[in-house]
Amino acid sequence: MTSLSGAWAPVVRRPLAADQARVFAPMFKALGDPVRLRLLSMIASAGGGEVCVCDLTGSFDLTGPTISHHLKVLREAGLVDSDRRGTWVYYRMVPEALTLLAGLLDVSAATTPA
């Protein structure tokens, strides 16, 4: 995951700098697709903290390469990470990325001092 340069605050406190918006935008874009949002939720809620791609593909009426593409988008956005084990790839969420997104959208920050 690309690190954010400089300090950032929730959007209700102050606007993002252009470079910060460029870091967050791919994450939101990745989550803007229903298939990718479902994949992320399946990975995040998997027991043991990770899930094999072989366990994900059956939940969709999509080809394996299409699922792989969606997982690649999530990985490139820094939302999931993966490891290849033999012929299978195992995915796990990146908690720090979701924490960043949650912090960015924290509307309760509007009422707390900066």
Tab-separated table of N, CA, C and O in Angstrom:
chain	number	residue	atom	x	y	z
A	1	MET	N	0.855	-1.174	0.000
A	1	MET	CA	0.000	0.000	0.000
A	1	MET	C	0.892	1.225	0.000
A	1	MET	O	1.815	1.342	0.782
A	2	THR	N	0.581	2.151	-0.864
A	2	THR	CA	1.329	3.395	-0.934
A	2	THR	C	1.067	4.195	0.324
A	2	THR	O	-0.062	4.348	0.754
A	3	SER	N	2.130	4.728	0.920
A	3	SER	CA	1.940	5.505	2.144
A	3	SER	C	1.472	6.909	1.796
A	3	SER	O	1.769	7.440	0.739
A	4	LEU	N	0.734	7.492	2.708
A	4	LEU	CA	0.254	8.852	2.530
A	4	LEU	C	1.342	9.823	2.937
A	4	LEU	O	1.937	9.697	3.997
A	5	SER	N	1.598	10.799	2.089
A	5	SER	CA	2.608	11.795	2.418
A	5	SER	C	1.964	12.907	3.236
A	5	SER	O	0.874	13.373	2.918
A	6	GLY	N	2.633	13.301	4.278
A	6	GLY	CA	2.117	14.372	5.117
A	6	GLY	C	0.968	13.908	5.991
A	6	GLY	O	0.484	12.800	5.881
A	7	ALA	N	0.532	14.782	6.864
A	7	ALA	CA	-0.579	14.455	7.755
A	7	ALA	C	-1.896	14.609	7.004
A	7	ALA	O	-2.034	15.437	6.124
A	8	TRP	N	-2.844	13.782	7.354
A	8	TRP	CA	-4.175	13.887	6.772
A	8	TRP	C	-5.176	13.834	7.905
A	8	TRP	O	-4.864	13.415	9.018
A	9	ALA	N	-6.359	14.284	7.637
A	9	ALA	CA	-7.421	14.307	8.630
A	9	ALA	C	-8.715	13.892	7.954
A	9	ALA	O	-8.818	13.929	6.726
A	10	PRO	N	-9.707	13.499	8.743
A	10	PRO	CA	-11.002	13.159	8.149
A	10	PRO	C	-11.523	14.299	7.277
A	10	PRO	O	-11.260	15.477	7.545
A	11	VAL	N	-12.256	13.948	6.243
A	11	VAL	CA	-12.729	14.950	5.292
A	11	VAL	C	-13.646	15.991	5.926
A	11	VAL	O	-13.801	17.079	5.378
A	12	VAL	N	-14.227	15.692	7.066
A	12	VAL	CA	-15.077	16.676	7.735
A	12	VAL	C	-14.255	17.725	8.480
A	12	VAL	O	-14.804	18.734	8.924
A	13	ARG	N	-12.958	17.492	8.613
A	13	ARG	CA	-12.084	18.453	9.286
A	13	ARG	C	-11.396	19.401	8.317
A	13	ARG	O	-11.292	20.583	8.567
A	14	ARG	N	-10.871	18.836	7.216
A	14	ARG	CA	-10.211	19.670	6.206
A	14	ARG	C	-10.096	18.891	4.900
A	14	ARG	O	-10.089	17.656	4.907
A	15	PRO	N	-10.012	19.613	3.810
A	15	PRO	CA	-9.900	18.947	2.509
A	15	PRO	C	-8.589	18.183	2.382
A	15	PRO	O	-7.575	18.559	2.974
A	16	LEU	N	-8.623	17.133	1.608
A	16	LEU	CA	-7.408	16.370	1.315
A	16	LEU	C	-6.526	17.145	0.348
A	16	LEU	O	-7.027	17.837	-0.538
A	17	ALA	N	-5.230	16.966	0.491
A	17	ALA	CA	-4.288	17.477	-0.498
A	17	ALA	C	-4.394	16.593	-1.740
A	17	ALA	O	-4.842	15.446	-1.674
A	18	ALA	N	-3.965	17.118	-2.875
A	18	ALA	CA	-4.072	16.387	-4.140
A	18	ALA	C	-3.346	15.048	-4.077
A	18	ALA	O	-3.869	14.023	-4.555
A	19	ASP	N	-2.149	15.012	-3.489
A	19	ASP	CA	-1.408	13.746	-3.436
A	19	ASP	C	-2.101	12.727	-2.533
A	19	ASP	O	-2.076	11.530	-2.798
A	20	GLN	N	-2.744	13.191	-1.486
A	20	GLN	CA	-3.478	12.288	-0.607
A	20	GLN	C	-4.715	11.730	-1.312
A	20	GLN	O	-5.013	10.544	-1.205
A	21	ALA	N	-5.400	12.577	-2.055
A	21	ALA	CA	-6.574	12.121	-2.804
A	21	ALA	C	-6.174	11.066	-3.836
A	21	ALA	O	-6.912	10.109	-4.067
A	22	ARG	N	-4.991	11.218	-4.431
A	22	ARG	CA	-4.523	10.225	-5.408
A	22	ARG	C	-4.240	8.877	-4.750
A	22	ARG	O	-4.309	7.843	-5.403
A	23	VAL	N	-3.917	8.864	-3.469
A	23	VAL	CA	-3.695	7.599	-2.759
A	23	VAL	C	-5.031	6.945	-2.397
A	23	VAL	O	-5.198	5.741	-2.554
A	24	PHE	N	-5.981	7.737	-1.933
A	24	PHE	CA	-7.271	7.185	-1.516
A	24	PHE	C	-8.159	6.791	-2.692
A	24	PHE	O	-8.923	5.836	-2.597
A	25	ALA	N	-8.090	7.506	-3.788
A	25	ALA	CA	-9.004	7.288	-4.913
A	25	ALA	C	-8.994	5.850	-5.444
A	25	ALA	O	-10.076	5.283	-5.674
A	26	PRO	N	-7.835	5.215	-5.646
A	26	PRO	CA	-7.872	3.829	-6.138
A	26	PRO	C	-8.560	2.867	-5.162
A	26	PRO	O	-9.180	1.892	-5.588
A	27	MET	N	-8.466	3.150	-3.865
A	27	MET	CA	-9.143	2.299	-2.889
A	27	MET	C	-10.655	2.396	-3.056
A	27	MET	O	-11.355	1.384	-3.102
A	28	PHE	N	-11.143	3.630	-3.157
A	28	PHE	CA	-12.579	3.815	-3.333
A	28	PHE	C	-13.043	3.292	-4.691
A	28	PHE	O	-14.120	2.707	-4.798
A	29	LYS	N	-12.237	3.487	-5.711
A	29	LYS	CA	-12.594	2.983	-7.035
A	29	LYS	C	-12.702	1.455	-7.008
A	29	LYS	O	-13.628	0.882	-7.573
A	30	ALA	N	-11.762	0.822	-6.333
A	30	ALA	CA	-11.796	-0.640	-6.222
A	30	ALA	C	-13.062	-1.103	-5.513
A	30	ALA	O	-13.676	-2.100	-5.896
A	31	LEU	N	-13.478	-0.384	-4.494
A	31	LEU	CA	-14.663	-0.764	-3.726
A	31	LEU	C	-15.964	-0.358	-4.411
A	31	LEU	O	-17.041	-0.771	-3.978
A	32	GLY	N	-15.861	0.433	-5.486
A	32	GLY	CA	-17.045	0.891	-6.198
A	32	GLY	C	-17.675	-0.169	-7.090
A	32	GLY	O	-18.733	0.060	-7.666
A	33	ASP	N	-17.060	-1.311	-7.193
A	33	ASP	CA	-17.603	-2.403	-8.006
A	33	ASP	C	-18.230	-3.434	-7.071
A	33	ASP	O	-17.592	-3.876	-6.114
A	34	PRO	N	-19.478	-3.841	-7.326
A	34	PRO	CA	-20.156	-4.787	-6.426
A	34	PRO	C	-19.417	-6.109	-6.254
A	34	PRO	O	-19.409	-6.668	-5.146
A	35	VAL	N	-18.808	-6.623	-7.312
A	35	VAL	CA	-18.080	-7.888	-7.202
A	35	VAL	C	-16.881	-7.713	-6.276
A	35	VAL	O	-16.637	-8.540	-5.386
A	36	ARG	N	-16.132	-6.633	-6.451
A	36	ARG	CA	-14.955	-6.415	-5.606
A	36	ARG	C	-15.348	-6.155	-4.159
A	36	ARG	O	-14.678	-6.623	-3.231
A	37	LEU	N	-16.446	-5.446	-3.954
A	37	LEU	CA	-16.918	-5.213	-2.584
A	37	LEU	C	-17.295	-6.534	-1.922
A	37	LEU	O	-16.943	-6.789	-0.770
A	38	ARG	N	-17.959	-7.408	-2.662
A	38	ARG	CA	-18.297	-8.736	-2.124
A	38	ARG	C	-17.050	-9.557	-1.857
A	38	ARG	O	-16.942	-10.222	-0.816
A	39	LEU	N	-16.098	-9.517	-2.792
A	39	LEU	CA	-14.852	-10.259	-2.585
A	39	LEU	C	-14.141	-9.784	-1.324
A	39	LEU	O	-13.684	-10.600	-0.514
A	40	LEU	N	-14.053	-8.471	-1.147
A	40	LEU	CA	-13.386	-7.944	0.047
A	40	LEU	C	-14.110	-8.408	1.308
A	40	LEU	O	-13.471	-8.826	2.277
A	41	SER	N	-15.431	-8.383	1.285
A	41	SER	CA	-16.173	-8.802	2.481
A	41	SER	C	-15.980	-10.291	2.750
A	41	SER	O	-15.899	-10.713	3.906
A	42	MET	N	-15.884	-11.092	1.697
A	42	MET	CA	-15.650	-12.529	1.868
A	42	MET	C	-14.255	-12.788	2.434
A	42	MET	O	-14.080	-13.644	3.302
A	43	ILE	N	-13.287	-12.027	1.964
A	43	ILE	CA	-11.914	-12.189	2.450
A	43	ILE	C	-11.817	-11.717	3.890
A	43	ILE	O	-11.247	-12.391	4.747
A	44	ALA	N	-12.393	-10.552	4.180
A	44	ALA	CA	-12.306	-9.979	5.520
A	44	ALA	C	-13.015	-10.835	6.560
A	44	ALA	O	-12.579	-10.910	7.712
A	45	SER	N	-14.084	-11.504	6.159
A	45	SER	CA	-14.858	-12.285	7.135
A	45	SER	C	-14.464	-13.759	7.169
A	45	SER	O	-15.058	-14.534	7.925
A	46	ALA	N	-13.468	-14.134	6.385
A	46	ALA	CA	-13.045	-15.534	6.346
A	46	ALA	C	-12.428	-15.964	7.664
A	46	ALA	O	-11.644	-15.228	8.257
A	47	GLY	N	-12.792	-17.131	8.100
A	47	GLY	CA	-12.181	-17.684	9.300
A	47	GLY	C	-10.698	-17.936	9.063
A	47	GLY	O	-10.301	-18.331	7.973
A	48	GLY	N	-9.897	-17.664	10.047
A	48	GLY	CA	-8.460	-17.866	9.900
A	48	GLY	C	-7.745	-16.694	9.259
A	48	GLY	O	-6.535	-16.738	9.062
A	49	GLY	N	-8.498	-15.664	8.868
A	49	GLY	CA	-7.882	-14.452	8.352
A	49	GLY	C	-7.494	-14.476	6.893
A	49	GLY	O	-7.029	-13.485	6.359
A	50	GLU	N	-7.685	-15.606	6.224
A	50	GLU	CA	-7.368	-15.668	4.804
A	50	GLU	C	-8.267	-16.684	4.125
A	50	GLU	O	-8.887	-17.516	4.775
A	51	VAL	N	-8.328	-16.577	2.803
A	51	VAL	CA	-9.185	-17.470	2.042
A	51	VAL	C	-8.505	-17.791	0.709
A	51	VAL	O	-7.838	-16.947	0.120
A	52	CYS	N	-8.675	-19.015	0.280
A	52	CYS	CA	-8.135	-19.469	-0.997
A	52	CYS	C	-9.022	-18.961	-2.132
A	52	CYS	O	-10.252	-18.941	-1.996
A	53	VAL	N	-8.410	-18.578	-3.221
A	53	VAL	CA	-9.185	-18.145	-4.380
A	53	VAL	C	-10.136	-19.242	-4.814
A	53	VAL	O	-11.240	-18.957	-5.306
A	54	CYS	N	-9.769	-20.481	-4.584
A	54	CYS	CA	-10.635	-21.604	-4.961
A	54	CYS	C	-11.951	-21.577	-4.190
A	54	CYS	O	-12.958	-22.107	-4.654
A	55	ASP	N	-11.964	-20.960	-3.014
A	55	ASP	CA	-13.181	-20.852	-2.217
A	55	ASP	C	-14.015	-19.630	-2.571
A	55	ASP	O	-15.144	-19.493	-2.102
A	56	LEU	N	-13.455	-18.734	-3.372
A	56	LEU	CA	-14.161	-17.510	-3.755
A	56	LEU	C	-14.902	-17.654	-5.078
A	56	LEU	O	-15.992	-17.116	-5.239
A	57	THR	N	-14.314	-18.360	-6.005
A	57	THR	CA	-14.841	-18.378	-7.368
A	57	THR	C	-16.236	-18.981	-7.483
A	57	THR	O	-17.027	-18.541	-8.317
A	58	GLY	N	-16.568	-19.952	-6.665
A	58	GLY	CA	-17.875	-20.595	-6.744
A	58	GLY	C	-19.033	-19.707	-6.339
A	58	GLY	O	-20.185	-20.014	-6.624
A	59	SER	N	-18.752	-18.591	-5.690
A	59	SER	CA	-19.809	-17.693	-5.219
A	59	SER	C	-20.277	-16.710	-6.281
A	59	SER	O	-21.173	-15.910	-6.034
A	60	PHE	N	-19.648	-16.755	-7.453
A	60	PHE	CA	-19.949	-15.793	-8.503
A	60	PHE	C	-20.237	-16.520	-9.811
A	60	PHE	O	-19.688	-17.580	-10.075
A	61	ASP	N	-21.057	-15.909	-10.621
A	61	ASP	CA	-21.331	-16.433	-11.955
A	61	ASP	C	-20.371	-15.755	-12.936
A	61	ASP	O	-20.787	-15.103	-13.886
A	62	LEU	N	-19.075	-15.873	-12.626
A	62	LEU	CA	-18.016	-15.245	-13.415
A	62	LEU	C	-16.917	-16.267	-13.661
A	62	LEU	O	-16.761	-17.218	-12.898
A	63	THR	N	-16.124	-16.031	-14.677
A	63	THR	CA	-15.002	-16.928	-14.962
A	63	THR	C	-13.870	-16.704	-13.969
A	63	THR	O	-13.776	-15.641	-13.341
A	64	GLY	N	-13.005	-17.685	-13.856
A	64	GLY	CA	-11.826	-17.568	-12.995
A	64	GLY	C	-10.961	-16.372	-13.337
A	64	GLY	O	-10.544	-15.628	-12.435
A	65	PRO	N	-10.676	-16.139	-14.623
A	65	PRO	CA	-9.868	-14.963	-14.971
A	65	PRO	C	-10.524	-13.638	-14.574
A	65	PRO	O	-9.836	-12.696	-14.185
A	66	THR	N	-11.852	-13.577	-14.637
A	66	THR	CA	-12.541	-12.348	-14.229
A	66	THR	C	-12.405	-12.137	-12.728
A	66	THR	O	-12.127	-11.020	-12.271
A	67	ILE	N	-12.571	-13.190	-11.953
A	67	ILE	CA	-12.382	-13.095	-10.503
A	67	ILE	C	-10.936	-12.691	-10.207
A	67	ILE	O	-10.687	-11.823	-9.364
A	68	SER	N	-9.988	-13.280	-10.908
A	68	SER	CA	-8.577	-12.933	-10.715
A	68	SER	C	-8.321	-11.463	-11.007
A	68	SER	O	-7.553	-10.805	-10.309
A	69	HIS	N	-8.962	-10.946	-12.033
A	69	HIS	CA	-8.814	-9.521	-12.353
A	69	HIS	C	-9.323	-8.655	-11.202
A	69	HIS	O	-8.662	-7.697	-10.788
A	70	HIS	N	-10.498	-8.988	-10.677
A	70	HIS	CA	-11.061	-8.208	-9.569
A	70	HIS	C	-10.155	-8.283	-8.339
A	70	HIS	O	-9.946	-7.278	-7.648
A	71	LEU	N	-9.610	-9.446	-8.067
A	71	LEU	CA	-8.695	-9.591	-6.928
A	71	LEU	C	-7.416	-8.788	-7.159
A	71	LEU	O	-6.866	-8.202	-6.222
A	72	LYS	N	-6.950	-8.740	-8.391
A	72	LYS	CA	-5.763	-7.945	-8.723
A	72	LYS	C	-6.030	-6.466	-8.465
A	72	LYS	O	-5.176	-5.759	-7.915
A	73	VAL	N	-7.205	-5.981	-8.827
A	73	VAL	CA	-7.560	-4.580	-8.580
A	73	VAL	C	-7.553	-4.295	-7.078
A	73	VAL	O	-7.018	-3.271	-6.623
A	74	LEU	N	-8.134	-5.197	-6.286
A	74	LEU	CA	-8.133	-5.023	-4.826
A	74	LEU	C	-6.709	-5.033	-4.269
A	74	LEU	O	-6.371	-4.240	-3.385
A	75	ARG	N	-5.878	-5.913	-4.813
A	75	ARG	CA	-4.491	-5.995	-4.355
A	75	ARG	C	-3.710	-4.732	-4.734
A	75	ARG	O	-2.990	-4.171	-3.917
A	76	GLU	N	-3.872	-4.270	-5.957
A	76	GLU	CA	-3.165	-3.061	-6.402
A	76	GLU	C	-3.626	-1.816	-5.658
A	76	GLU	O	-2.857	-0.871	-5.497
A	77	ALA	N	-4.862	-1.825	-5.175
A	77	ALA	CA	-5.374	-0.711	-4.382
A	77	ALA	C	-4.893	-0.779	-2.937
A	77	ALA	O	-5.131	0.146	-2.158
A	78	GLY	N	-4.237	-1.876	-2.569
A	78	GLY	CA	-3.712	-2.018	-1.217
A	78	GLY	C	-4.720	-2.512	-0.204
A	78	GLY	O	-4.484	-2.437	0.995
A	79	LEU	N	-5.850	-3.037	-0.671
A	79	LEU	CA	-6.898	-3.489	0.237
A	79	LEU	C	-6.746	-4.943	0.658
A	79	LEU	O	-7.222	-5.331	1.723
A	80	VAL	N	-6.106	-5.749	-0.183
A	80	VAL	CA	-5.837	-7.142	0.152
A	80	VAL	C	-4.390	-7.467	-0.205
A	80	VAL	O	-3.759	-6.766	-0.989
A	81	ASP	N	-3.908	-8.526	0.383
A	81	ASP	CA	-2.575	-9.046	0.081
A	81	ASP	C	-2.741	-10.521	-0.238
A	81	ASP	O	-3.783	-11.117	0.072
A	82	SER	N	-1.738	-11.111	-0.855
A	82	SER	CA	-1.888	-12.510	-1.261
A	82	SER	C	-0.563	-13.256	-1.201
A	82	SER	O	0.507	-12.651	-1.207
A	83	ASP	N	-0.680	-14.582	-1.132
A	83	ASP	CA	0.461	-15.497	-1.184
A	83	ASP	C	0.092	-16.661	-2.073
A	83	ASP	O	-1.016	-17.194	-1.969
A	84	ARG	N	1.021	-17.056	-2.929
A	84	ARG	CA	0.810	-18.250	-3.754
A	84	ARG	C	1.357	-19.452	-2.995
A	84	ARG	O	2.466	-19.432	-2.490
A	85	ARG	N	0.541	-20.493	-2.937
A	85	ARG	CA	0.942	-21.757	-2.323
A	85	ARG	C	0.616	-22.861	-3.307
A	85	ARG	O	-0.544	-23.252	-3.437
A	86	GLY	N	1.611	-23.304	-3.996
A	86	GLY	CA	1.389	-24.294	-5.043
A	86	GLY	C	0.615	-23.665	-6.183
A	86	GLY	O	0.992	-22.641	-6.713
A	87	THR	N	-0.515	-24.274	-6.522
A	87	THR	CA	-1.316	-23.742	-7.624
A	87	THR	C	-2.361	-22.739	-7.173
A	87	THR	O	-3.019	-22.115	-8.007
A	88	TRP	N	-2.530	-22.551	-5.850
A	88	TRP	CA	-3.577	-21.671	-5.335
A	88	TRP	C	-2.997	-20.401	-4.752
A	88	TRP	O	-1.872	-20.371	-4.255
A	89	VAL	N	-3.804	-19.358	-4.773
A	89	VAL	CA	-3.438	-18.080	-4.178
A	89	VAL	C	-4.375	-17.842	-3.005
A	89	VAL	O	-5.592	-18.035	-3.117
A	90	TYR	N	-3.802	-17.440	-1.881
A	90	TYR	CA	-4.566	-17.147	-0.672
A	90	TYR	C	-4.567	-15.646	-0.431
A	90	TYR	O	-3.528	-14.996	-0.530
A	91	TYR	N	-5.749	-15.120	-0.106
A	91	TYR	CA	-5.922	-13.682	0.075
A	91	TYR	C	-6.282	-13.360	1.514
A	91	TYR	O	-6.973	-14.123	2.184
A	92	ARG	N	-5.821	-12.215	1.963
A	92	ARG	CA	-6.174	-11.681	3.285
A	92	ARG	C	-6.314	-10.174	3.159
A	92	ARG	O	-5.684	-9.550	2.303
A	93	MET	N	-7.156	-9.602	3.984
A	93	MET	CA	-7.346	-8.156	3.928
A	93	MET	C	-6.150	-7.450	4.558
A	93	MET	O	-5.394	-8.049	5.334
A	94	VAL	N	-6.006	-6.181	4.234
A	94	VAL	CA	-4.983	-5.331	4.824
A	94	VAL	C	-5.717	-4.399	5.796
A	94	VAL	O	-6.329	-3.411	5.372
A	95	PRO	N	-5.709	-4.733	7.088
A	95	PRO	CA	-6.495	-3.961	8.059
A	95	PRO	C	-6.148	-2.476	8.062
A	95	PRO	O	-7.034	-1.632	8.226
A	96	GLU	N	-4.889	-2.146	7.868
A	96	GLU	CA	-4.473	-0.742	7.888
A	96	GLU	C	-5.162	0.068	6.793
A	96	GLU	O	-5.490	1.236	6.996
A	97	ALA	N	-5.389	-0.548	5.650
A	97	ALA	CA	-6.048	0.158	4.551
A	97	ALA	C	-7.496	0.476	4.908
A	97	ALA	O	-7.974	1.597	4.671
A	98	LEU	N	-8.191	-0.497	5.494
A	98	LEU	CA	-9.580	-0.252	5.876
A	98	LEU	C	-9.665	0.748	7.019
A	98	LEU	O	-10.584	1.559	7.079
A	99	THR	N	-8.690	0.725	7.914
A	99	THR	CA	-8.641	1.702	9.006
A	99	THR	C	-8.448	3.111	8.447
A	99	THR	O	-9.080	4.065	8.913
A	100	LEU	N	-7.578	3.243	7.445
A	100	LEU	CA	-7.373	4.547	6.800
A	100	LEU	C	-8.668	5.060	6.181
A	100	LEU	O	-9.033	6.230	6.348
A	101	LEU	N	-9.361	4.195	5.440
A	101	LEU	CA	-10.613	4.608	4.810
A	101	LEU	C	-11.654	4.985	5.855
A	101	LEU	O	-12.366	5.982	5.704
A	102	ALA	N	-11.745	4.202	6.908
A	102	ALA	CA	-12.703	4.502	7.972
A	102	ALA	C	-12.375	5.834	8.638
A	102	ALA	O	-13.269	6.639	8.917
A	103	GLY	N	-11.100	6.079	8.867
A	103	GLY	CA	-10.685	7.348	9.465
A	103	GLY	C	-10.981	8.528	8.576
A	103	GLY	O	-11.373	9.599	9.036
A	104	LEU	N	-10.779	8.352	7.298
A	104	LEU	CA	-11.053	9.427	6.344
A	104	LEU	C	-12.522	9.813	6.350
A	104	LEU	O	-12.867	10.984	6.214
A	105	LEU	N	-13.388	8.830	6.524
A	105	LEU	CA	-14.830	9.055	6.476
A	105	LEU	C	-15.482	9.227	7.851
A	105	LEU	O	-16.702	9.256	7.956
A	106	ASP	N	-14.674	9.360	8.872
A	106	ASP	CA	-15.194	9.463	10.242
A	106	ASP	C	-15.896	10.803	10.459
A	106	ASP	O	-15.252	11.819	10.684
A	107	VAL	N	-17.218	10.794	10.369
A	107	VAL	CA	-17.974	12.041	10.524
A	107	VAL	C	-18.027	12.497	11.975
A	107	VAL	O	-18.304	13.664	12.243
A	108	SER	N	-17.769	11.614	12.923
A	108	SER	CA	-17.753	12.039	14.326
A	108	SER	C	-16.603	13.000	14.584
A	108	SER	O	-16.626	13.753	15.557
A	109	ALA	N	-15.605	13.006	13.707
A	109	ALA	CA	-14.474	13.914	13.852
A	109	ALA	C	-14.886	15.368	13.673
A	109	ALA	O	-14.163	16.282	14.066
A	110	ALA	N	-16.060	15.616	13.089
A	110	ALA	CA	-16.527	16.992	12.889
A	110	ALA	C	-16.856	17.655	14.210
A	110	ALA	O	-16.789	18.872	14.331
A	111	THR	N	-17.193	16.856	15.212
A	111	THR	CA	-17.595	17.428	16.504
A	111	THR	C	-16.498	17.346	17.556
A	111	THR	O	-16.676	17.875	18.646
A	112	THR	N	-15.365	16.696	17.238
A	112	THR	CA	-14.284	16.622	18.191
A	112	THR	C	-13.188	17.599	17.804
A	112	THR	O	-12.977	17.868	16.622
A	113	PRO	N	-12.483	18.161	18.768
A	113	PRO	CA	-11.438	19.137	18.462
A	113	PRO	C	-10.327	18.524	17.612
A	113	PRO	O	-10.003	17.347	17.755
A	114	ALA	N	-9.732	19.332	16.770
A	114	ALA	CA	-8.664	18.879	15.879
A	114	ALA	C	-7.391	18.605	16.581
A	114	ALA	O	-6.829	18.880	17.415
